[in-house]
Amino acid sequence: MNKINLHSLLSSIDISADWVGLREVRETTTTRFVRDGKPQANAKETTHGIMVEVLADGQFGYYGTNRMDSGSISDSAKKALKQAKSAAKYAIHTFTEDARPPFTGKYCSDYKIPMDAISPGELNQLLCEINNALKVSDKVISVNALARIVETTHHFVSSNGSDILQEFLLVTFDASATANEGPVFQTRTHGGLRGYSRQAGAEMFEDKEDILAIAKRIGEQSVELLTAEECPSGTMDIVLAPDQMMLQIHESVGHATEVDRILGDERNYAGWSFVKPDDFGKLQYGSQLMNITFDPTVTGQFASYGYDDGGLKAEKEYIVKDGILLRGLGGKESQIRSGMPGVANFRASSWNRAPIDRMANLNLEPGNSTFEEIISAVEKGVYMESNRSWSIDDYRNKFQFGCEYAKLVENGKLTKTVKNPNYRGISNPFWNSLKMIGNPDTFGMYGTPYCGKGEPNQTIRVGHASPVALFENVEVFGGA
Amino acid sequence: MEKIFDQICEALFSKLQEGEYLTVNFGGEKSQFIRVNSAKVRQTGLIDDADLSLELMHDNRVCHGSITVHEPFEVMKDEAVLELERMRIEVIQLPEDPFIVLPENAGSTKEIKSANGLPQVNAVDALLPAMDGVDLVGIWASGQIFRGNANSAGQKHWFETETFSLDYSIVTPDHKMVKGTYAGTDWDQAAYEVNIADSRKKLEVMNREKKKLDPGEYRTWFAPAAVSDFIDMFSWNGISEASVQQGNSALGKMRSEGQKLSPLFHLAEDFRSGLVPRFNGRGEVAPDFLPLIDSGELANTLVSSRTAKEYKKKSNFASDGEYMRSPVMNTGILDEKDVLKELGTGLYLSNLHYLNWSDNTGGRITGLTRYACFWVENGEIQAPIETMRFDDTIYRFFGTELEAVGKAKVYLPNVLTYVGRELGGFSCPGILVKSFVLTL
């Protein structure tokens, strides 16, 4: 496909609308996956199209199209206009072009080495070596290694002057080992849920020695878990590693504070929220140690960007400060509908979906405690790493998480490894039980490509960074 | 669409060189989406999307490529040929794949289903007035869906259909909700309005005060939608032969330890409804009917040809992901009118929410109650319940604790739209279990 001139396409649209926007997305996802030493996937998938969005009579209408010539885009705009006009009399809110503030600018992922510095053959070779390193014994019955590279270009132009070009390079790396002995199966991965996801280039794969050492540890821990005792049951303290905090933040803070959920848009699918509009500025969401930031400006984090898909410039904002809920995750449309301050988080999964309120990078800011100080403060508890199971109710209250790997904490010391660790709780009291928070040395930066939400459904990438954190008096239990 | 697919395939196959094999898949849709909140339009629009996926095999190596279909044909042909050339350069750099499955010609199929759906321009005016006066939230999705498959051995399949669905919730002022779906192929305005009116009626019982339950074990009736949520989990580290072999299956115990579910439990892949294509991404045509769990015993796992080659099994032409494409659960003898009486005192759960394996190989699932879930005493609904978390194993609620299976089967259309609008759905009855574990 020849390079698209969005400005020319925009000027070719001749309709009577209050605002028109074109958002071109071209995204190529390269997946290389080796299991048990054999290639499973070497795939390059490219999606490329334009979302034509029109505002008329206070209602937006859209047409996402894979036909990108001038005549087709003009026709798409006419059809989007019809959608908008037919729906306007039933509109949930009468918008103006204030919902699409004009910005111009550029964003580019920060990376050191372009991905084409590693050939497909070299990357397969590395993944095969990782497979070998994972298989530390005959008890390891299956291993795999994944490298996923996403190259994305977003270009957004609008009739009120927006012109934003953003280029992303995103890499996900994972390695996994499953061990078996008798009836026991245990799986260990690199951070759970494809958690090792960043904006980066081929430098992610530069330090082969380090990667192979990680793989060996994953393999060893999968075997170690086979003979580990079951995680104990009872009410006790838990210390969560950053690769579990990722999901804790995501499910019990991120989704709960999305303004479109609070406004009810998601009630038929993802659900509502225990957070009410009146809670902002008042609700003691967590203990005073809790500081949550929405920050798409973190270099290298998975969901960093310069502007959201409504064209709003992205900036760091505190969502929770000293435990108090300050603002929600609401883009410009939600801000207008609710009358509340928000953030630049109006995002779409691709050209074929309309933007909605999403998380970007949502991080728990570090505190002052060392890992040793945190562990030494626990008389009886469990330290847990790497999410493997997650579930929360439609109001984001009652959650349950399971982790891959855990150690008992007894009298201030890490002792035995235990398997099948799980815990459950209710979001608001749980965050208020946050007792200690790790310093920057305990901080880990993770992300996941798999946040699902919206109708029609959309999967989007999010980033979560966190220090190690200690929560008091949590219900803990083991496996089946 | 079929014509473009044929033309592209012809162009691609004509470019193949000695020793190269190619499989081409096509998936597309022309859709309308109307998102509704508070019985008002939140977002509305149209999507035209189609992808062409290529699998090139050469010298025991495999490479995949996928591109968006950009009409007109002349543009698309150039892009497809360029993609093939890129793959040709890449494939020789890749390691050999010992489990490669070369394309074959086992015969072609064609199925085109036209429908008398709701015209896009009329949709808002047809849908919204019936929602007047209630807090309704949901999604309308309609239009054509296309699937194609062809290979260099000369085989071709084409499937084309047109569907619609309104998947919705109606909410009371104090936040209690009932779930509804109206889906099909031919639009019937009167039937749609009856569907909405029926859901409004269901709200009446929701107006009672919610009952708070304690964690514990409860006798429970699961309505078909709740049962389908459990069965969905079988497609995720469950019924897949690869997941059994790799130690990640909840059904692994049925193979390795001879564990059984209840003799009342039967599950099959059944394509006889014709709502989904029988061909998979390799163009292989699945059997019309394949029992998976028969009288509580593991009769078949889903085996793709690749898995079959790797683990020396017989393929039943499952998709590469080995997930269920057209699941059907057998009915039992419990009449719908007798459900409350047979339940006696316990839970009536209409829907569940956010299921996940809490112990995958142990077969334990956690999740939550949602929508119209009630406390029942002496065969009478007493009150809706507050949301509760459960955590229990398939070996209990489909096994030792399964007391009866409903006589009526309900078809639940798949309304998910992540990659695109999904096809098909799941047919299943409700179940009555003696004990089900609520935890929070």
CSV table of C-alpha atoms in Angstrom, one decimal, chain A residues 116-476:
chain,number,residue,atom,x,y,z
A,116,ASP,CA,15.8,-5.7,12.2
A,117,ALA,CA,19.3,-6.0,13.8
A,118,ILE,CA,18.2,-9.5,14.7
A,119,SER,CA,17.3,-11.8,11.8
A,120,PRO,CA,14.3,-14.2,12.0
A,121,GLY,CA,16.9,-17.0,12.1
A,122,GLU,CA,18.9,-15.5,14.9
A,123,LEU,CA,15.8,-14.9,17.0
A,124,ASN,CA,14.7,-18.5,16.5
A,125,GLN,CA,18.1,-19.7,17.5
A,126,LEU,CA,18.0,-17.6,20.7
A,127,LEU,CA,14.5,-18.9,21.5
A,128,CYS,CA,15.8,-22.5,21.0
A,129,GLU,CA,18.7,-21.9,23.4
A,130,ILE,CA,16.3,-20.5,25.9
A,131,ASN,CA,14.2,-23.7,25.6
A,132,ASN,CA,17.4,-25.7,26.3
A,133,ALA,CA,18.2,-23.6,29.3
A,134,LEU,CA,14.6,-24.0,30.7
A,135,LYS,CA,14.8,-27.7,30.5
A,136,VAL,CA,16.9,-28.2,33.7
A,137,SER,CA,15.8,-31.8,34.3
A,138,ASP,CA,13.7,-34.6,32.9
A,139,LYS,CA,10.9,-33.5,35.2
A,140,VAL,CA,10.4,-30.5,33.0
A,141,ILE,CA,7.9,-31.8,30.5
A,142,SER,CA,7.3,-28.8,28.4
A,143,VAL,CA,9.1,-25.5,27.8
A,144,ASN,CA,8.6,-22.5,25.6
A,145,ALA,CA,9.9,-19.1,24.7
A,146,LEU,CA,8.2,-16.2,23.0
A,147,ALA,CA,9.3,-13.0,21.4
A,148,ARG,CA,6.6,-10.7,20.1
A,149,ILE,CA,7.5,-7.4,18.4
A,150,VAL,CA,4.8,-4.8,17.6
A,151,GLU,CA,5.5,-1.9,15.3
A,152,THR,CA,2.7,0.6,15.2
A,153,THR,CA,2.2,4.0,13.4
A,154,HIS,CA,-0.8,6.2,14.4
A,155,HIS,CA,-1.5,9.3,12.4
A,156,PHE,CA,-4.4,11.5,13.4
A,157,VAL,CA,-5.7,14.6,11.6
A,158,SER,CA,-8.8,16.5,12.1
A,159,SER,CA,-10.9,19.4,10.7
A,160,ASN,CA,-10.0,21.5,13.7
A,161,GLY,CA,-6.3,21.2,13.2
A,162,SER,CA,-5.0,18.1,15.0
A,163,ASP,CA,-2.0,16.5,13.4
A,164,ILE,CA,-0.4,13.9,15.5
A,165,LEU,CA,2.1,11.2,14.4
A,166,GLN,CA,3.1,8.5,16.8
A,167,GLU,CA,5.4,5.6,16.2
A,168,PHE,CA,5.7,2.7,18.7
A,169,LEU,CA,8.1,-0.2,19.0
A,170,LEU,CA,7.0,-2.7,21.6
A,171,VAL,CA,8.6,-6.0,22.7
A,172,THR,CA,7.2,-8.8,24.8
A,173,PHE,CA,9.5,-11.6,26.0
A,174,ASP,CA,8.3,-14.7,27.9
A,175,ALA,CA,9.7,-18.0,28.8
A,176,SER,CA,7.9,-20.9,30.5
A,177,ALA,CA,8.6,-24.3,32.0
A,178,THR,CA,6.1,-26.9,33.1
A,179,ALA,CA,7.4,-29.6,35.5
A,180,ASN,CA,5.6,-32.8,36.4
A,181,GLU,CA,6.0,-35.5,39.0
A,182,GLY,CA,3.2,-38.0,39.6
A,183,PRO,CA,0.0,-36.1,39.8
A,184,VAL,CA,1.7,-32.7,40.4
A,185,PHE,CA,2.1,-30.2,37.6
A,186,GLN,CA,3.7,-26.8,38.1
A,187,THR,CA,4.3,-24.0,35.6
A,188,ARG,CA,6.7,-21.1,36.1
A,189,THR,CA,7.0,-18.1,33.6
A,190,HIS,CA,8.9,-14.8,33.3
A,191,GLY,CA,6.6,-12.5,35.1
A,192,GLY,CA,3.2,-14.1,34.3
A,193,LEU,CA,0.7,-13.0,31.7
A,194,ARG,CA,3.3,-11.9,29.2
A,195,GLY,CA,4.3,-9.4,31.9
A,196,TYR,CA,7.7,-8.6,30.5
A,197,SER,CA,6.4,-6.2,27.9
A,198,ARG,CA,8.1,-2.9,27.2
A,199,GLN,CA,8.7,-0.2,24.6
A,200,ALA,CA,12.1,-1.2,23.5
A,201,GLY,CA,14.1,-2.6,20.5
A,202,ALA,CA,16.4,-5.5,20.0
A,203,GLU,CA,18.4,-4.5,23.1
A,204,MET,CA,15.8,-6.6,25.0
A,205,PHE,CA,17.6,-9.7,23.5
A,206,GLU,CA,21.2,-8.3,23.7
A,207,ASP,CA,22.3,-9.8,27.0
A,208,LYS,CA,22.1,-13.5,26.1
A,209,GLU,CA,23.9,-14.6,29.2
A,210,ASP,CA,21.4,-12.9,31.4
A,211,ILE,CA,18.4,-14.2,29.4
A,212,LEU,CA,19.7,-17.8,29.7
A,213,ALA,CA,20.3,-17.4,33.4
A,214,ILE,CA,16.7,-16.2,33.8
A,215,ALA,CA,15.5,-19.2,31.8
A,216,LYS,CA,17.5,-21.6,34.0
A,217,ARG,CA,16.0,-20.1,37.1
A,218,ILE,CA,12.5,-20.5,35.7
A,219,GLY,CA,13.2,-24.1,34.9
A,220,GLU,CA,14.7,-24.7,38.4
A,221,GLN,CA,11.7,-23.1,40.2
A,222,SER,CA,9.2,-25.2,38.2
A,223,VAL,CA,11.0,-28.3,39.5
A,224,GLU,CA,11.3,-26.8,43.0
A,225,LEU,CA,7.5,-26.3,43.2
A,226,LEU,CA,6.9,-30.0,42.5
A,227,THR,CA,8.0,-30.9,46.0
A,228,ALA,CA,6.9,-27.7,47.7
A,229,GLU,CA,4.3,-27.8,50.4
A,230,GLU,CA,0.8,-26.5,49.6
A,231,CYS,CA,0.4,-22.8,50.4
A,232,PRO,CA,-1.2,-22.6,53.9
A,233,SER,CA,-4.7,-21.3,54.5
A,234,GLY,CA,-5.6,-18.6,56.9
A,235,THR,CA,-5.6,-14.9,57.5
A,236,MET,CA,-2.1,-13.6,57.4
A,237,ASP,CA,0.2,-10.9,55.9
A,238,ILE,CA,1.2,-11.1,52.2
A,239,VAL,CA,4.2,-9.5,50.5
A,240,LEU,CA,3.5,-9.1,46.8
A,241,ALA,CA,6.2,-8.8,44.1
A,242,PRO,CA,5.9,-6.2,41.3
A,243,ASP,CA,4.8,-8.9,38.8
A,244,GLN,CA,1.8,-9.6,41.0
A,245,MET,CA,1.2,-6.0,42.0
A,246,MET,CA,0.7,-5.4,38.2
A,247,LEU,CA,-2.6,-7.3,38.3
A,248,GLN,CA,-3.6,-6.0,41.7
A,249,ILE,CA,-3.3,-2.4,40.5
A,250,HIS,CA,-4.9,-3.2,37.2
A,251,GLU,CA,-8.0,-4.9,38.5
A,252,SER,CA,-8.7,-3.2,41.7
A,253,VAL,CA,-7.6,0.4,41.0
A,254,GLY,CA,-7.4,0.8,37.2
A,255,HIS,CA,-10.8,-0.6,36.1
A,256,ALA,CA,-12.5,0.7,39.2
A,257,THR,CA,-11.5,4.3,38.4
A,258,GLU,CA,-12.3,4.3,34.7
A,259,VAL,CA,-14.9,7.1,34.3
A,260,ASP,CA,-16.8,5.4,31.5
A,261,ARG,CA,-17.4,2.5,33.8
A,262,ILE,CA,-18.6,4.8,36.5
A,263,LEU,CA,-20.9,6.5,34.0
A,264,GLY,CA,-22.3,3.0,33.2
A,265,ASP,CA,-21.1,2.4,29.7
A,266,GLU,CA,-19.7,-1.0,30.6
A,267,ARG,CA,-22.5,-2.3,32.7
A,268,ASN,CA,-23.5,-4.9,30.1
A,269,TYR,CA,-20.0,-6.3,29.7
A,270,ALA,CA,-17.0,-5.5,31.9
A,271,GLY,CA,-19.2,-4.1,34.7
A,272,TRP,CA,-19.7,-1.0,36.8
A,273,SER,CA,-17.6,0.3,39.7
A,274,PHE,CA,-17.8,0.6,43.5
A,275,VAL,CA,-16.5,4.1,42.9
A,276,LYS,CA,-19.1,6.8,42.7
A,277,PRO,CA,-18.7,10.3,41.2
A,278,ASP,CA,-19.0,11.8,44.7
A,279,ASP,CA,-16.0,9.8,45.8
A,280,PHE,CA,-13.4,11.9,44.0
A,281,GLY,CA,-11.5,14.1,46.4
A,282,LYS,CA,-12.9,12.2,49.4
A,283,LEU,CA,-12.6,8.4,49.3
A,284,GLN,CA,-9.8,6.9,51.4
A,285,TYR,CA,-9.0,4.4,48.7
A,286,GLY,CA,-6.0,3.0,50.5
A,287,SER,CA,-3.6,3.7,53.3
A,288,GLN,CA,-1.6,6.9,53.3
A,289,LEU,CA,1.3,4.9,51.6
A,290,MET,CA,-0.8,4.5,48.5
A,291,ASN,CA,0.1,6.8,45.6
A,292,ILE,CA,-1.1,5.8,42.2
A,293,THR,CA,-0.2,7.7,39.0
A,294,PHE,CA,-1.4,7.6,35.5
A,295,ASP,CA,1.7,8.2,33.6
A,296,PRO,CA,2.0,7.6,29.8
A,297,THR,CA,5.3,9.6,29.8
A,298,VAL,CA,7.5,6.9,31.4
A,299,THR,CA,10.4,6.1,29.0
A,300,GLY,CA,10.2,2.4,28.0
A,301,GLN,CA,7.0,1.5,29.8
A,302,PHE,CA,4.6,-0.5,27.7
A,303,ALA,CA,1.7,1.9,27.4
A,304,SER,CA,3.6,5.2,27.0
A,305,TYR,CA,2.4,7.6,24.3
A,306,GLY,CA,2.3,11.3,23.5
A,307,TYR,CA,-1.4,11.7,22.8
A,308,ASP,CA,-4.5,9.6,23.2
A,309,ASP,CA,-6.7,8.7,20.3
A,310,GLY,CA,-9.0,11.7,20.8
A,311,GLY,CA,-5.8,13.8,20.3
A,312,LEU,CA,-5.4,14.9,23.9
A,313,LYS,CA,-1.8,15.4,25.1
A,314,ALA,CA,-0.8,12.9,27.6
A,315,GLU,CA,0.5,14.0,31.0
A,316,LYS,CA,1.3,12.4,34.4
A,317,GLU,CA,-1.5,12.8,36.9
A,318,TYR,CA,-2.1,11.4,40.4
A,319,ILE,CA,-5.1,9.2,40.6
A,320,VAL,CA,-4.7,8.4,44.3
A,321,LYS,CA,-2.5,10.6,46.5
A,322,ASP,CA,-1.6,9.7,50.1
A,323,GLY,CA,-4.5,7.2,49.9
A,324,ILE,CA,-7.2,9.7,48.7
A,325,LEU,CA,-8.9,9.2,45.4
A,326,LEU,CA,-8.3,12.4,43.4
A,327,ARG,CA,-9.4,11.9,39.8
A,328,GLY,CA,-10.6,9.1,37.5
A,329,LEU,CA,-9.3,7.6,34.3
A,330,GLY,CA,-11.6,9.6,32.0
A,331,GLY,CA,-10.7,11.0,28.5
A,332,LYS,CA,-12.2,14.1,27.1
A,333,GLU,CA,-15.6,12.7,26.4
A,334,SER,CA,-15.9,11.3,29.9
A,335,GLN,CA,-14.6,14.6,31.4
A,336,ILE,CA,-17.3,16.5,29.5
A,337,ARG,CA,-20.1,14.0,30.4
A,338,SER,CA,-19.2,13.8,34.0
A,339,GLY,CA,-17.9,17.3,34.7
A,340,MET,CA,-14.9,15.8,36.4
A,341,PRO,CA,-11.1,16.2,35.7
A,342,GLY,CA,-9.6,13.2,34.0
A,343,VAL,CA,-6.6,12.1,31.9
A,344,ALA,CA,-5.6,11.5,28.3
A,345,ASN,CA,-6.8,7.9,28.1
A,346,PHE,CA,-9.3,7.8,25.2
A,347,ARG,CA,-7.8,4.9,23.4
A,348,ALA,CA,-8.8,2.4,20.7
A,349,SER,CA,-7.3,-1.0,20.1
A,350,SER,CA,-6.9,-0.3,16.4
A,351,TRP,CA,-8.4,1.6,13.4
A,352,ASN,CA,-11.5,-0.6,13.5
A,353,ARG,CA,-12.6,0.4,17.0
A,354,ALA,CA,-13.8,3.7,18.5
A,355,PRO,CA,-11.8,5.0,21.5
A,356,ILE,CA,-13.0,4.4,25.0
A,357,ASP,CA,-11.5,5.1,28.5
A,358,ARG,CA,-8.5,2.8,29.0
A,359,MET,CA,-5.6,2.5,31.4
A,360,ALA,CA,-2.2,3.4,30.0
A,361,ASN,CA,0.6,3.1,32.4
A,362,LEU,CA,-0.9,3.0,35.9
A,363,ASN,CA,1.8,2.8,38.5
A,364,LEU,CA,2.1,2.5,42.3
A,365,GLU,CA,4.8,5.0,43.3
A,366,PRO,CA,7.7,3.6,45.4
A,367,GLY,CA,8.1,4.3,49.1
A,368,ASN,CA,11.1,4.0,51.5
A,369,SER,CA,11.3,0.5,52.8
A,370,THR,CA,13.9,-2.0,51.6
A,371,PHE,CA,12.9,-5.6,50.7
A,372,GLU,CA,14.6,-6.8,53.9
A,373,GLU,CA,12.8,-4.3,56.1
A,374,ILE,CA,9.5,-5.4,54.6
A,375,ILE,CA,10.2,-9.1,55.2
A,376,SER,CA,11.5,-8.5,58.6
A,377,ALA,CA,8.3,-6.8,59.6
A,378,VAL,CA,6.2,-10.0,58.9
A,379,GLU,CA,5.8,-12.5,61.7
A,380,LYS,CA,3.6,-14.9,59.7
A,381,GLY,CA,2.9,-14.5,56.0
A,382,VAL,CA,3.5,-15.4,52.4
A,383,TYR,CA,5.6,-13.7,49.7
A,384,MET,CA,4.1,-14.2,46.2
A,385,GLU,CA,5.5,-13.7,42.7
A,386,SER,CA,4.0,-13.8,39.2
A,387,ASN,CA,0.3,-13.8,38.5
A,388,ARG,CA,-1.3,-17.0,37.1
A,389,SER,CA,-5.0,-16.5,38.0
A,390,TRP,CA,-7.2,-13.4,38.3
A,391,SER,CA,-10.9,-12.6,38.8
A,392,ILE,CA,-12.9,-9.7,40.2
A,393,ASP,CA,-16.6,-8.9,40.4
A,394,ASP,CA,-18.4,-6.4,38.2
A,395,TYR,CA,-18.2,-3.6,40.8
A,396,ARG,CA,-14.5,-4.3,41.2
A,397,ASN,CA,-14.9,-5.3,44.9
A,398,LYS,CA,-14.3,-9.0,45.5
A,399,PHE,CA,-11.1,-10.1,43.9
A,400,GLN,CA,-9.1,-13.3,43.9
A,401,PHE,CA,-5.6,-13.8,42.6
A,402,GLY,CA,-3.3,-16.8,42.3
A,403,CYS,CA,0.4,-16.7,41.8
A,404,GLU,CA,3.0,-19.1,40.4
A,405,TYR,CA,5.6,-19.1,43.2
A,406,ALA,CA,5.7,-18.2,46.9
A,407,LYS,CA,7.7,-18.5,50.0
A,408,LEU,CA,6.6,-18.5,53.6
A,409,VAL,CA,7.7,-15.6,55.7
A,410,GLU,CA,8.2,-16.7,59.3
A,411,ASN,CA,9.4,-14.5,62.1
A,412,GLY,CA,10.8,-11.9,59.7
A,413,LYS,CA,12.6,-14.4,57.4
A,414,LEU,CA,11.8,-16.0,54.0
A,415,THR,CA,11.7,-19.8,54.7
A,416,LYS,CA,10.1,-22.6,52.7
A,417,THR,CA,8.9,-22.4,49.1
A,418,VAL,CA,5.1,-23.1,48.8
A,419,LYS,CA,3.0,-24.0,45.8
A,420,ASN,CA,-0.4,-22.8,44.5
A,421,PRO,CA,-0.5,-19.5,46.5
A,422,ASN,CA,-3.8,-17.7,46.3
A,423,TYR,CA,-5.4,-14.8,48.1
A,424,ARG,CA,-8.7,-12.9,48.0
A,425,GLY,CA,-10.2,-9.7,49.4
A,426,ILE,CA,-12.3,-6.7,48.8
A,427,SER,CA,-10.6,-3.8,47.0
A,428,ASN,CA,-11.2,-0.8,49.3
A,429,PRO,CA,-10.3,-2.5,52.6
A,430,PHE,CA,-7.5,-4.4,51.0
A,431,TRP,CA,-5.7,-1.2,49.8
A,432,ASN,CA,-6.3,0.3,53.3
A,433,SER,CA,-4.4,-2.7,54.7
A,434,LEU,CA,-1.3,-1.6,52.7
A,435,LYS,CA,1.3,-1.5,55.5
A,436,MET,CA,4.7,-1.1,53.9
A,437,ILE,CA,5.8,-0.2,50.5
A,438,GLY,CA,9.2,-0.9,48.9
A,439,ASN,CA,11.8,1.7,47.8
A,440,PRO,CA,12.9,2.2,44.2
A,441,ASP,CA,15.3,-0.8,44.5
A,442,THR,CA,12.3,-3.1,44.7
A,443,PHE,CA,10.5,-1.4,41.8
A,444,GLY,CA,9.6,-3.5,38.8
A,445,MET,CA,8.1,-2.3,35.4
A,446,TYR,CA,5.7,-4.7,33.7
A,447,GLY,CA,2.8,-4.6,31.3
A,448,THR,CA,0.4,-6.8,29.4
A,449,PRO,CA,-0.9,-6.8,25.9
A,450,TYR,CA,-4.2,-8.3,27.1
A,451,CYS,CA,-6.6,-5.9,28.7
A,452,GLY,CA,-10.1,-6.6,27.4
A,453,LYS,CA,-13.0,-4.2,27.6
A,454,GLY,CA,-15.6,-2.4,25.6
A,455,GLU,CA,-18.5,-3.1,23.3
A,456,PRO,CA,-17.6,-3.9,20.6
A,457,ASN,CA,-14.8,-5.7,22.4
A,458,GLN,CA,-11.2,-4.3,22.4
A,459,THR,CA,-7.9,-5.7,23.6
A,460,ILE,CA,-5.3,-3.1,24.5
A,461,ARG,CA,-1.9,-2.9,26.0
A,462,VAL,CA,-1.3,-1.5,29.5
A,463,GLY,CA,1.7,-0.9,31.7
A,464,HIS,CA,2.0,-1.2,35.4
A,465,ALA,CA,5.0,-0.6,37.6
A,466,SER,CA,5.2,-1.1,41.3
A,467,PRO,CA,7.5,-1.7,44.2
A,468,VAL,CA,7.1,-4.7,46.5
A,469,ALA,CA,4.2,-4.1,48.9
A,470,LEU,CA,3.1,-5.6,52.2
A,471,PHE,CA,-0.6,-6.0,53.0
A,472,GLU,CA,-1.9,-7.0,56.5
A,473,ASN,CA,-4.5,-9.7,57.4
A,474,VAL,CA,-5.4,-11.1,54.0
A,475,GLU,CA,-7.2,-14.4,53.4
A,476,VAL,CA,-4.7,-16.8,51.9
